[in-house]
mmCIF file of C-alpha atoms in Angstrom:
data_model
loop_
_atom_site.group_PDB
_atom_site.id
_atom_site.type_symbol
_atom_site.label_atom_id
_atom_site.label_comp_id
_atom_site.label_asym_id
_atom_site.label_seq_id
_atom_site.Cartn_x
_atom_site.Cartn_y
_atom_site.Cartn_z
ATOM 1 C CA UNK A 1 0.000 0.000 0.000
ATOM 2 C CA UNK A 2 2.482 1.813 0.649
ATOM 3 C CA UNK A 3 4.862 1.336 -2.634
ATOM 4 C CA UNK A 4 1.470 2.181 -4.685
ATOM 5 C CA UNK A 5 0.626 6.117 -2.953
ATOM 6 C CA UNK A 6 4.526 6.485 -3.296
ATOM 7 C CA UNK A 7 4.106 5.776 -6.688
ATOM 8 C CA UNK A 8 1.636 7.997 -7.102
ATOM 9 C CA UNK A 9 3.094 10.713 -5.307
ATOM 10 C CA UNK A 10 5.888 10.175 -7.917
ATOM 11 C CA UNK A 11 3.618 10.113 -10.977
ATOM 12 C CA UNK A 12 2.352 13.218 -9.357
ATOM 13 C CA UNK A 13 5.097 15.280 -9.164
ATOM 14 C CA UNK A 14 6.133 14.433 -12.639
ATOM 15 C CA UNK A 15 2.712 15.716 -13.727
ATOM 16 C CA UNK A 16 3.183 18.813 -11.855
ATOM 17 C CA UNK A 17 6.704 19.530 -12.727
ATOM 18 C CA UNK A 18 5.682 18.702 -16.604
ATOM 19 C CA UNK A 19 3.280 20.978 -15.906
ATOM 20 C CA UNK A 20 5.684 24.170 -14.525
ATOM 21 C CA UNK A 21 7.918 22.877 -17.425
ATOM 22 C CA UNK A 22 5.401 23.994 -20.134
ATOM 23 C CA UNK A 23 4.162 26.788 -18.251
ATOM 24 C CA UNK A 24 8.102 28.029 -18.023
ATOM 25 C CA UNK A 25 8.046 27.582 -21.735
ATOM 26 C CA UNK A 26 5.036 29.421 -22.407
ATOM 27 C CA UNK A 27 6.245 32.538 -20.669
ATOM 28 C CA UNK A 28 9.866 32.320 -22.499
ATOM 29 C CA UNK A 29 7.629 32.266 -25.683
ATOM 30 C CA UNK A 30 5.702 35.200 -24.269
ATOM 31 C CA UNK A 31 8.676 36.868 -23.506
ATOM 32 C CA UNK A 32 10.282 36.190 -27.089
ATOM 33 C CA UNK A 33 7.185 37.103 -28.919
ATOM 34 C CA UNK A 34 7.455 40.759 -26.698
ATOM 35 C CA UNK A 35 11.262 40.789 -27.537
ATOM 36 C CA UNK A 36 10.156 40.812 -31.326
ATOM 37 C CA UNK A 37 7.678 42.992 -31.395
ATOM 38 C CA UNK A 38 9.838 46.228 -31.113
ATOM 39 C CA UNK A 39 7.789 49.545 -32.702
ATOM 40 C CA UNK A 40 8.825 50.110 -36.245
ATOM 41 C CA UNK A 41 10.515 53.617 -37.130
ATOM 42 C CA UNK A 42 8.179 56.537 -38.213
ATOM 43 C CA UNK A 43 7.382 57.422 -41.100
ATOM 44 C CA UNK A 44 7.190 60.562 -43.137
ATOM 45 C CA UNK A 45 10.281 62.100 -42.029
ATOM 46 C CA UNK A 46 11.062 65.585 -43.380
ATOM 47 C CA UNK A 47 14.296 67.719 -43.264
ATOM 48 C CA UNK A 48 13.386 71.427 -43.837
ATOM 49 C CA UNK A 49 16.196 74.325 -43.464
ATOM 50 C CA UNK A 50 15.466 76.819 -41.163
ATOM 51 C CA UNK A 51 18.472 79.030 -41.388
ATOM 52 C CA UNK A 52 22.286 78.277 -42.995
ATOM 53 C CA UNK A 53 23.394 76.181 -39.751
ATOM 54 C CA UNK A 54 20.380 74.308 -38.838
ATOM 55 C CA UNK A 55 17.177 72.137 -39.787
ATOM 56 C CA UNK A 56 14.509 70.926 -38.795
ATOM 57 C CA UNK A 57 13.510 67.482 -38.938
ATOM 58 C CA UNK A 58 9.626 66.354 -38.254
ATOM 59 C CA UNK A 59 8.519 62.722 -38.464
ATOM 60 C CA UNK A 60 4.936 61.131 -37.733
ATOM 61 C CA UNK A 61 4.059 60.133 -34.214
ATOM 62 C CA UNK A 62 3.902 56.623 -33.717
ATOM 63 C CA UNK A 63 1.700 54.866 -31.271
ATOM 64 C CA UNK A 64 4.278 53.042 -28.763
ATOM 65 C CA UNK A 65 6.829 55.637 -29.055
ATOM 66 C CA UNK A 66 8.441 57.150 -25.768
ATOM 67 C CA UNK A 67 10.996 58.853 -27.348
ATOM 68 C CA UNK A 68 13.104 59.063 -30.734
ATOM 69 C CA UNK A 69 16.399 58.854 -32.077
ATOM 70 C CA UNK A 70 17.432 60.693 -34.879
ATOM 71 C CA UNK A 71 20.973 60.375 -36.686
ATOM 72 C CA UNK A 72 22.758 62.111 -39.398
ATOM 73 C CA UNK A 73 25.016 61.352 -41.944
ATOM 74 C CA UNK A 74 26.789 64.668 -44.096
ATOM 75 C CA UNK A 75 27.727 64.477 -47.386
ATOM 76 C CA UNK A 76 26.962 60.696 -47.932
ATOM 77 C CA UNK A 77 29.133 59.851 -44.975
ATOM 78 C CA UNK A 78 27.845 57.107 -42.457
ATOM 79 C CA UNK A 79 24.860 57.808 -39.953
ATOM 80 C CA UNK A 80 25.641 59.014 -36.488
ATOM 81 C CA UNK A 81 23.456 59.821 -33.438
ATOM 82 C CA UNK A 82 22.577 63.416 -33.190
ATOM 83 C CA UNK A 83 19.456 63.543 -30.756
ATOM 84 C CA UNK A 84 16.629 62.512 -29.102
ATOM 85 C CA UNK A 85 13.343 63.539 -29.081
ATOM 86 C CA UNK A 86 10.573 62.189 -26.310
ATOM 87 C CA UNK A 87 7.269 61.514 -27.127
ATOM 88 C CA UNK A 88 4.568 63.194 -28.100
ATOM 89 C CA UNK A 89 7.517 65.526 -29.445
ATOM 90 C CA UNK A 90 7.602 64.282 -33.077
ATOM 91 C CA UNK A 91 10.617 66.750 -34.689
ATOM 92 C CA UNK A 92 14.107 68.087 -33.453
ATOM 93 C CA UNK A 93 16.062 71.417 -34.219
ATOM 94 C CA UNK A 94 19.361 70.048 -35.616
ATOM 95 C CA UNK A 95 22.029 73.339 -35.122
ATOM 96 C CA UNK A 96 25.710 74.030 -35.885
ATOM 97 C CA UNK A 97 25.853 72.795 -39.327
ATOM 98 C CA UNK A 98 27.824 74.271 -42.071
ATOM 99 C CA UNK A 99 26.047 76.184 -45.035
ATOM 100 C CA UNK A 100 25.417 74.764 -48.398
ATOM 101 C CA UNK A 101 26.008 71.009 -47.544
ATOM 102 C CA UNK A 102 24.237 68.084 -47.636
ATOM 103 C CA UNK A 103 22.503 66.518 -44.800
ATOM 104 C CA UNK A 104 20.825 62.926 -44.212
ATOM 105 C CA UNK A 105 18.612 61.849 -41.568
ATOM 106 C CA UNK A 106 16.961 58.724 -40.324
ATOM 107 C CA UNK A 107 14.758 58.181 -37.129
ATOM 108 C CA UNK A 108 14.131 55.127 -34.907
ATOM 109 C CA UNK A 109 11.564 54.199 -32.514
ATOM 110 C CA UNK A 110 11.968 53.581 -28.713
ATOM 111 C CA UNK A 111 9.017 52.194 -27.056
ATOM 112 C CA UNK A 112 10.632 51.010 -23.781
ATOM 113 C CA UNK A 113 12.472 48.274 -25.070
ATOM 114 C CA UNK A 114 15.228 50.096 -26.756
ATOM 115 C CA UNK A 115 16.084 51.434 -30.272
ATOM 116 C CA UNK A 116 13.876 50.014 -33.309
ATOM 117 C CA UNK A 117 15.357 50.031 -37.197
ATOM 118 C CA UNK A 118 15.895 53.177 -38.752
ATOM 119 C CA UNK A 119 13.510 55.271 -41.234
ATOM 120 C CA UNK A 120 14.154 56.082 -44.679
ATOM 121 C CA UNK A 121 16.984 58.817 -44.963
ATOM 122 C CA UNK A 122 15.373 61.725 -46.160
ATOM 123 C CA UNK A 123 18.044 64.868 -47.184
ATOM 124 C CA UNK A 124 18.415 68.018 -47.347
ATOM 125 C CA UNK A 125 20.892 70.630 -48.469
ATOM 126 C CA UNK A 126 21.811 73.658 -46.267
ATOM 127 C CA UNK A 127 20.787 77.281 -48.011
ATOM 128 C CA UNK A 128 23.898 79.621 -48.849
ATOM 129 C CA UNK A 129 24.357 82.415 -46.156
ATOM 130 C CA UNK A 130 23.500 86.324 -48.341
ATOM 131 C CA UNK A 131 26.432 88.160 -49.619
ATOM 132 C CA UNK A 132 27.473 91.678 -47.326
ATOM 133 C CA UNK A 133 26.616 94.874 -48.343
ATOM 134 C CA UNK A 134 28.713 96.455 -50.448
ATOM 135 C CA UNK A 135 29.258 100.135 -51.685
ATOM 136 C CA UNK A 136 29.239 101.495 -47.874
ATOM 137 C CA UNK A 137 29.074 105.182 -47.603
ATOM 138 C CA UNK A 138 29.105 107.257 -44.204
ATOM 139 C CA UNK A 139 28.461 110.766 -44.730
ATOM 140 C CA UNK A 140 28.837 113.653 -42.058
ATOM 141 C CA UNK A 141 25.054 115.060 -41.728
ATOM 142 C CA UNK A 142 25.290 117.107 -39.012
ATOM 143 C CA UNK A 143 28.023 118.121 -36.405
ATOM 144 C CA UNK A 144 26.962 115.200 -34.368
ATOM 145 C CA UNK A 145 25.252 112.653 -36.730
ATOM 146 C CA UNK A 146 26.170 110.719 -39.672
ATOM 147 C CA UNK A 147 23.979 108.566 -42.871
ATOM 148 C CA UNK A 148 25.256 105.238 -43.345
ATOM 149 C CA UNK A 149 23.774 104.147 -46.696
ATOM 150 C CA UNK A 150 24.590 100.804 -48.699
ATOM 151 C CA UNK A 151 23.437 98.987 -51.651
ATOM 152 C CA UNK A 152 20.304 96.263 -51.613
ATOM 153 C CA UNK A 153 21.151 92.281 -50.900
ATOM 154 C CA UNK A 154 18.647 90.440 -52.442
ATOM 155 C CA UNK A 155 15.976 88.709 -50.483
ATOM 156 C CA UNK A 156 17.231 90.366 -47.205
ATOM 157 C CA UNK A 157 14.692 91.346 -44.857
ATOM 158 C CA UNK A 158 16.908 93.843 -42.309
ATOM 159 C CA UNK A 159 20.502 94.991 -42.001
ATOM 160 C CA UNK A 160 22.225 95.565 -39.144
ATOM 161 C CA UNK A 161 24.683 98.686 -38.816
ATOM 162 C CA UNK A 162 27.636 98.270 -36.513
ATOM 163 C CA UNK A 163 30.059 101.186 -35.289
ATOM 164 C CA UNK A 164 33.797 101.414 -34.320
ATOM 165 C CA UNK A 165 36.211 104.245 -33.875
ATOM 166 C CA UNK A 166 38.568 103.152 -36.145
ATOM 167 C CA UNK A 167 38.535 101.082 -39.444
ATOM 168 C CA UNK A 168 40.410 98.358 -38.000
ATOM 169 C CA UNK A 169 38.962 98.864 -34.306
ATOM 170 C CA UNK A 170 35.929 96.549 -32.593
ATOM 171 C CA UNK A 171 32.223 96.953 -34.088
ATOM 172 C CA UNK A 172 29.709 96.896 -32.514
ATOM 173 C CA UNK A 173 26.091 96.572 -33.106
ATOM 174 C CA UNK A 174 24.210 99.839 -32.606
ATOM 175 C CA UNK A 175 20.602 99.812 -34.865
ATOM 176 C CA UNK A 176 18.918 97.847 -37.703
ATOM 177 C CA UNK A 177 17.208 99.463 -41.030
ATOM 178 C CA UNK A 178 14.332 97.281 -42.169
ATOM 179 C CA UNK A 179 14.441 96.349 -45.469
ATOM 180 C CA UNK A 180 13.932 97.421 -47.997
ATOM 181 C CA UNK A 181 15.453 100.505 -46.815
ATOM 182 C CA UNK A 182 19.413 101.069 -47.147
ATOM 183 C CA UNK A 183 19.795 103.923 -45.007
ATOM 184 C CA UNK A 184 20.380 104.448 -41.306
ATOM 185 C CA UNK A 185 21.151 108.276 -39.757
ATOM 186 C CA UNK A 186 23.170 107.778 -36.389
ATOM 187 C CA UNK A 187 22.852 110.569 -33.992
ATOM 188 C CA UNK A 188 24.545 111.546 -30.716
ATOM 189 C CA UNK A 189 28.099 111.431 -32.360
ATOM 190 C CA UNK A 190 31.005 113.421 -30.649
ATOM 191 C CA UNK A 191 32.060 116.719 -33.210
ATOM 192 C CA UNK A 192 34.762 115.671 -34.935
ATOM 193 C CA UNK A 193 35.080 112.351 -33.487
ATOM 194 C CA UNK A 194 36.272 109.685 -35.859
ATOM 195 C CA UNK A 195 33.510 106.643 -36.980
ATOM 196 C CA UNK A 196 33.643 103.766 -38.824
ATOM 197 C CA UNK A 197 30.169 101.725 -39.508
ATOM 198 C CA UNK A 198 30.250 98.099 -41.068
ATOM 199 C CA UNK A 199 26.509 96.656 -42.307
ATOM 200 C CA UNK A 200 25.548 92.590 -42.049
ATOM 201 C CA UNK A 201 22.319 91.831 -44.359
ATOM 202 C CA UNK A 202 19.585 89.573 -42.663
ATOM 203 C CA UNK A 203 17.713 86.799 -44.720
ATOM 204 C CA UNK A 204 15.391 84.304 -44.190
ATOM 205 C CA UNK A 205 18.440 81.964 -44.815
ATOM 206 C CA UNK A 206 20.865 83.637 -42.300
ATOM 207 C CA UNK A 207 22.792 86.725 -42.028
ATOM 208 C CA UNK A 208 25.921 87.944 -44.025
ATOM 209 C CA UNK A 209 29.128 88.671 -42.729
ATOM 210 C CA UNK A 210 30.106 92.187 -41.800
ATOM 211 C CA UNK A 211 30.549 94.395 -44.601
ATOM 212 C CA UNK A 212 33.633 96.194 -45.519
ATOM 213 C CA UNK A 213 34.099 99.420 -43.282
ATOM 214 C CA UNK A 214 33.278 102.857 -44.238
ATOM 215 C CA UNK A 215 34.233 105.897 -41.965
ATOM 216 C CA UNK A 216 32.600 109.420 -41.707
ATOM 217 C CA UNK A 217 34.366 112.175 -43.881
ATOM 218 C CA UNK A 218 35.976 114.117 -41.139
ATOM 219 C CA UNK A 219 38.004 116.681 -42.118
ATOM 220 C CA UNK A 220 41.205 117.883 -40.246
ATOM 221 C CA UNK A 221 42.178 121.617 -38.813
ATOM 222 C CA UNK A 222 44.319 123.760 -40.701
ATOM 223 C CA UNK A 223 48.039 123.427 -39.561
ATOM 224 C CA UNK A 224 50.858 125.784 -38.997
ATOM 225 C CA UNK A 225 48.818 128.398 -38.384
ATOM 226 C CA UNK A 226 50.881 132.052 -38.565
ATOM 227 C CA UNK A 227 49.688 135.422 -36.747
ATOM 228 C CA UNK A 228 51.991 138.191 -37.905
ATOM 229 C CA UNK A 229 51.694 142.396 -37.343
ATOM 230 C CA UNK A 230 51.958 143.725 -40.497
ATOM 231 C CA UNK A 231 50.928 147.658 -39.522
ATOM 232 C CA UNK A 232 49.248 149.433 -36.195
ATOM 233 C CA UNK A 233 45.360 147.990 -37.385
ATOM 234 C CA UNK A 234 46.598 145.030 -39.537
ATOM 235 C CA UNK A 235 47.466 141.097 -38.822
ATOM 236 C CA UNK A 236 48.146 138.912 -41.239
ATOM 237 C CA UNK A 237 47.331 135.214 -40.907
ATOM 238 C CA UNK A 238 49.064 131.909 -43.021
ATOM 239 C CA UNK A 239 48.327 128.005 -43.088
ATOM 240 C CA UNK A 240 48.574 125.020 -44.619
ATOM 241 C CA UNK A 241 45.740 123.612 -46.511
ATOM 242 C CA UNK A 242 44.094 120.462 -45.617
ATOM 243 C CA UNK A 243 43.344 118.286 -48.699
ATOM 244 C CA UNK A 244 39.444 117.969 -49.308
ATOM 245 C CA UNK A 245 39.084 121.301 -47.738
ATOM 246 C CA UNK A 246 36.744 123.766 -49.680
ATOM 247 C CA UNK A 247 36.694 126.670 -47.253
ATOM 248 C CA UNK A 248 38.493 127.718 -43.961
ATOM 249 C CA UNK A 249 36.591 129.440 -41.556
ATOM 250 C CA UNK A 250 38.868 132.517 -39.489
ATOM 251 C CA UNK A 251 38.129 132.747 -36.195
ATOM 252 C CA UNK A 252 39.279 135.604 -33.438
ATOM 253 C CA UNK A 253 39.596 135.992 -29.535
ATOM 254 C CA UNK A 254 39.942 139.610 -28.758
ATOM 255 C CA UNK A 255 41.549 140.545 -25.268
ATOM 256 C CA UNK A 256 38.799 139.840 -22.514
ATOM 257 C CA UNK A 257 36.180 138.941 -25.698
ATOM 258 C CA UNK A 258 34.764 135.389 -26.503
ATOM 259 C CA UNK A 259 36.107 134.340 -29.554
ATOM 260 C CA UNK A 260 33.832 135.022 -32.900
ATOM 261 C CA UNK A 261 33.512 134.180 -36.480
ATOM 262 C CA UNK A 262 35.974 136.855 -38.273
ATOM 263 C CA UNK A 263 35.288 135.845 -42.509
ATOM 264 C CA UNK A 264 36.396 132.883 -44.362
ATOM 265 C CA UNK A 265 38.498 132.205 -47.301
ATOM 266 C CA UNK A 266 38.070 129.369 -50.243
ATOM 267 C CA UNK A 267 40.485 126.580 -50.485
ATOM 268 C CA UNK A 268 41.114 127.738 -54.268
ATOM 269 C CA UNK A 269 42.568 130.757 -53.027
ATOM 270 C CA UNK A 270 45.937 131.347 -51.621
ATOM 271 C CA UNK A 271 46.199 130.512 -47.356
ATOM 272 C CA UNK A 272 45.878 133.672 -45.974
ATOM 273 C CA UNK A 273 44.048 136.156 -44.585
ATOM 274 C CA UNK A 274 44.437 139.744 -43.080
ATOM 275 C CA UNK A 275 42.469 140.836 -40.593
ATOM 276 C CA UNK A 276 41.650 144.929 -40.368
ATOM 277 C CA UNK A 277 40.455 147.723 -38.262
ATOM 278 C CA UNK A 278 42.253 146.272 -35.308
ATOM 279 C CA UNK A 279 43.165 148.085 -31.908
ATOM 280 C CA UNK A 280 46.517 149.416 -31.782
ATOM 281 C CA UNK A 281 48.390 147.949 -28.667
ATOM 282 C CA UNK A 282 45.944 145.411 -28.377
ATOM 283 C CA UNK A 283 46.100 141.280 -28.511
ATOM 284 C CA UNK A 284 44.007 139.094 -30.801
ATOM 285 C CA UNK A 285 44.742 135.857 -31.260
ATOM 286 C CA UNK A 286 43.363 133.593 -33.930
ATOM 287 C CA UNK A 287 42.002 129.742 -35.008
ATOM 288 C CA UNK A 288 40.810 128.218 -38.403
ATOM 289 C CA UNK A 289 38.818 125.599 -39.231
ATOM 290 C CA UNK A 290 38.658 123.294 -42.126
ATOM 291 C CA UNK A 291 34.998 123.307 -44.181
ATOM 292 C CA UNK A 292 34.649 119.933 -46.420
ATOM 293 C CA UNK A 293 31.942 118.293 -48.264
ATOM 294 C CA UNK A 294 28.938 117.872 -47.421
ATOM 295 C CA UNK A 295 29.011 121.850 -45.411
ATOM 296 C CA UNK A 296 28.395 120.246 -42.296
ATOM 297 C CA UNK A 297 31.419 118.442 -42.610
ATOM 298 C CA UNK A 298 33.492 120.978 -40.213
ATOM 299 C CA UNK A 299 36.785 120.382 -38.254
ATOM 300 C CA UNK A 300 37.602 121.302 -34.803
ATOM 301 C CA UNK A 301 39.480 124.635 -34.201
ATOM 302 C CA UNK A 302 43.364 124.501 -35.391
ATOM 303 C CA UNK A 303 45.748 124.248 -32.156
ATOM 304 C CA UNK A 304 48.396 125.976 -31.054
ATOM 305 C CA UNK A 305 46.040 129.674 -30.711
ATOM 306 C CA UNK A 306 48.214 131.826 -32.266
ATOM 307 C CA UNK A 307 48.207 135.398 -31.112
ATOM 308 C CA UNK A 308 49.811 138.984 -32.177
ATOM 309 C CA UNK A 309 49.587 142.601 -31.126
ATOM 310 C CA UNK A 310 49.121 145.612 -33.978
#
């Protein structure tokens, strides 16, 4: 009686290990089936250019996705990771690429079980950045303000004006001109100070470079500037010319008087001037200014003040 229940016992656990033995197996098949069934890559992926150095690339959602991996390949060259994109998020900004160059990309799927194939490539070429500016002008407008006007880039929506103190100096930005005008007037400017103005045009495809620099037309003081008694009401002044001059401007400070506008005398003429009807025994002294083009285009007053007693 005994042999026969052990035997059953036996024939008992054989049926109930068989059985965890096929139940083991049906979950490993589970599991393999799950293993398989990785989400397939999106489709409908599209590269668009959004500026010279960067796309965008877009895809359809899919239903399992958590997140996205998109890759890249330039110029034909082999795909490499770039980004990743989580779900519902179905597109990625793809920056710092070069302009005019070719660009690949391919997305895959993650839906919690790692990295599915790849999508199509689909490509796209990078737009060419607009030309500069060219044919920069800055002309003196006003004692303290100056027109920076260029020619047209084509298809550029702004331009950006940028200001230095020198031609070779620093620029930096200081105003924008919508297109399509090609002007800018900069005020507040220093009399006599020294600019420089560069101009970078603005597209829907990027922005230029910095155009070459153009400086305001200031004009310099006379120099060696002479003050010499010729008689008891007479003074006779001399200079040197200042090339691109077309006027110099006299000016005289009387003994205890503010200094005042005494005449002028055109740059075709010979450099000098007498002054008349002076006080005997009394000091004047004298400084010129330089007159270019456009009028306003003045210099400062011509140093040393030179002085002399009729």
């Amino acid at each position: 009686m005994r042999i026969h229940q052990l035997r059953l016992s036996l024939v008992g656990a054989v049926v109930l290990l068989g059985g965890l033995s096929a139940c083991i197996s049906e979950i490993d098949g589970e599991e393999s089936t799950i293993e398989s069934e990785v989400a397939g890559p999106p489709a409908n992926v599209l590269v668009t250019p959004t500026t010279v150095d960067r796309v965008n690339v877009s895809w359809d959602p899919v239903a399992a996705a958590l997140k996205y991996y998109v890759y890249r390949s330039t110029n034909g060259g082999p795909l490499e990771f770039q980004g990743t994109a989580r779900a519902p998020a179905t597109s990625l900004i793809v920056a710092n690429l070069t302009t005019q160059t070719d660009y690949c990309f391919a997305v895959a799927t993650d839906d919690g079980t790692g990295a599915g194939p790849l999508s199509a490539s689909t490509c796209a070429t990078t737009p060419t950045a607009p030309p500069p500016p060219d044919s920069i002008v800055a002309s003196q407008t006003s004692a303290t303000s100056v027109t920076v006007d260029w020619s047209a880039v084509s298809n550029a929506t702004k331009y950006y004006v940028y200001q230095s103190g020198s031609a070779n100096g620093t620029y930096s930005y200081i105003n924008s001109a919508l297109a399509p005008s090609t002007s800018l007037v900069v005020g507040g400017l220093t009399e006599m100070a020294t600019y420089c103005f560069k101009v970078q045009a603005d597209s829907p495809n990027g922005r230029s470079t910095l155009s070459a620099p153009a400086c305001n037309n200031t004009i310099a003081p006379p120099s060696n500037v002479t003050a010499t008694r010729t008689t008891s009401t007479r003074i006779k002044l001399t200079w040197t010319g200042v090339t691109g001059a077309t006027k110099y401007y006299i000016h005289e400070i009387k003994a205890g008087t503010p200094r005042r506008y005494r005449g002028s005398v055109l740059a075709t003429a010979p450099a000098t001037y007498t002054a008349t009807g002076l006080t005997t025994g009394v000091q004047y002294c004298y400084q010129l200014r330089s007159q270019g083009t456009p009028t306003s285009n003045v210099s400062g007053y011509s140093l040393p003040i030179v002085c002399a007693t009729p």
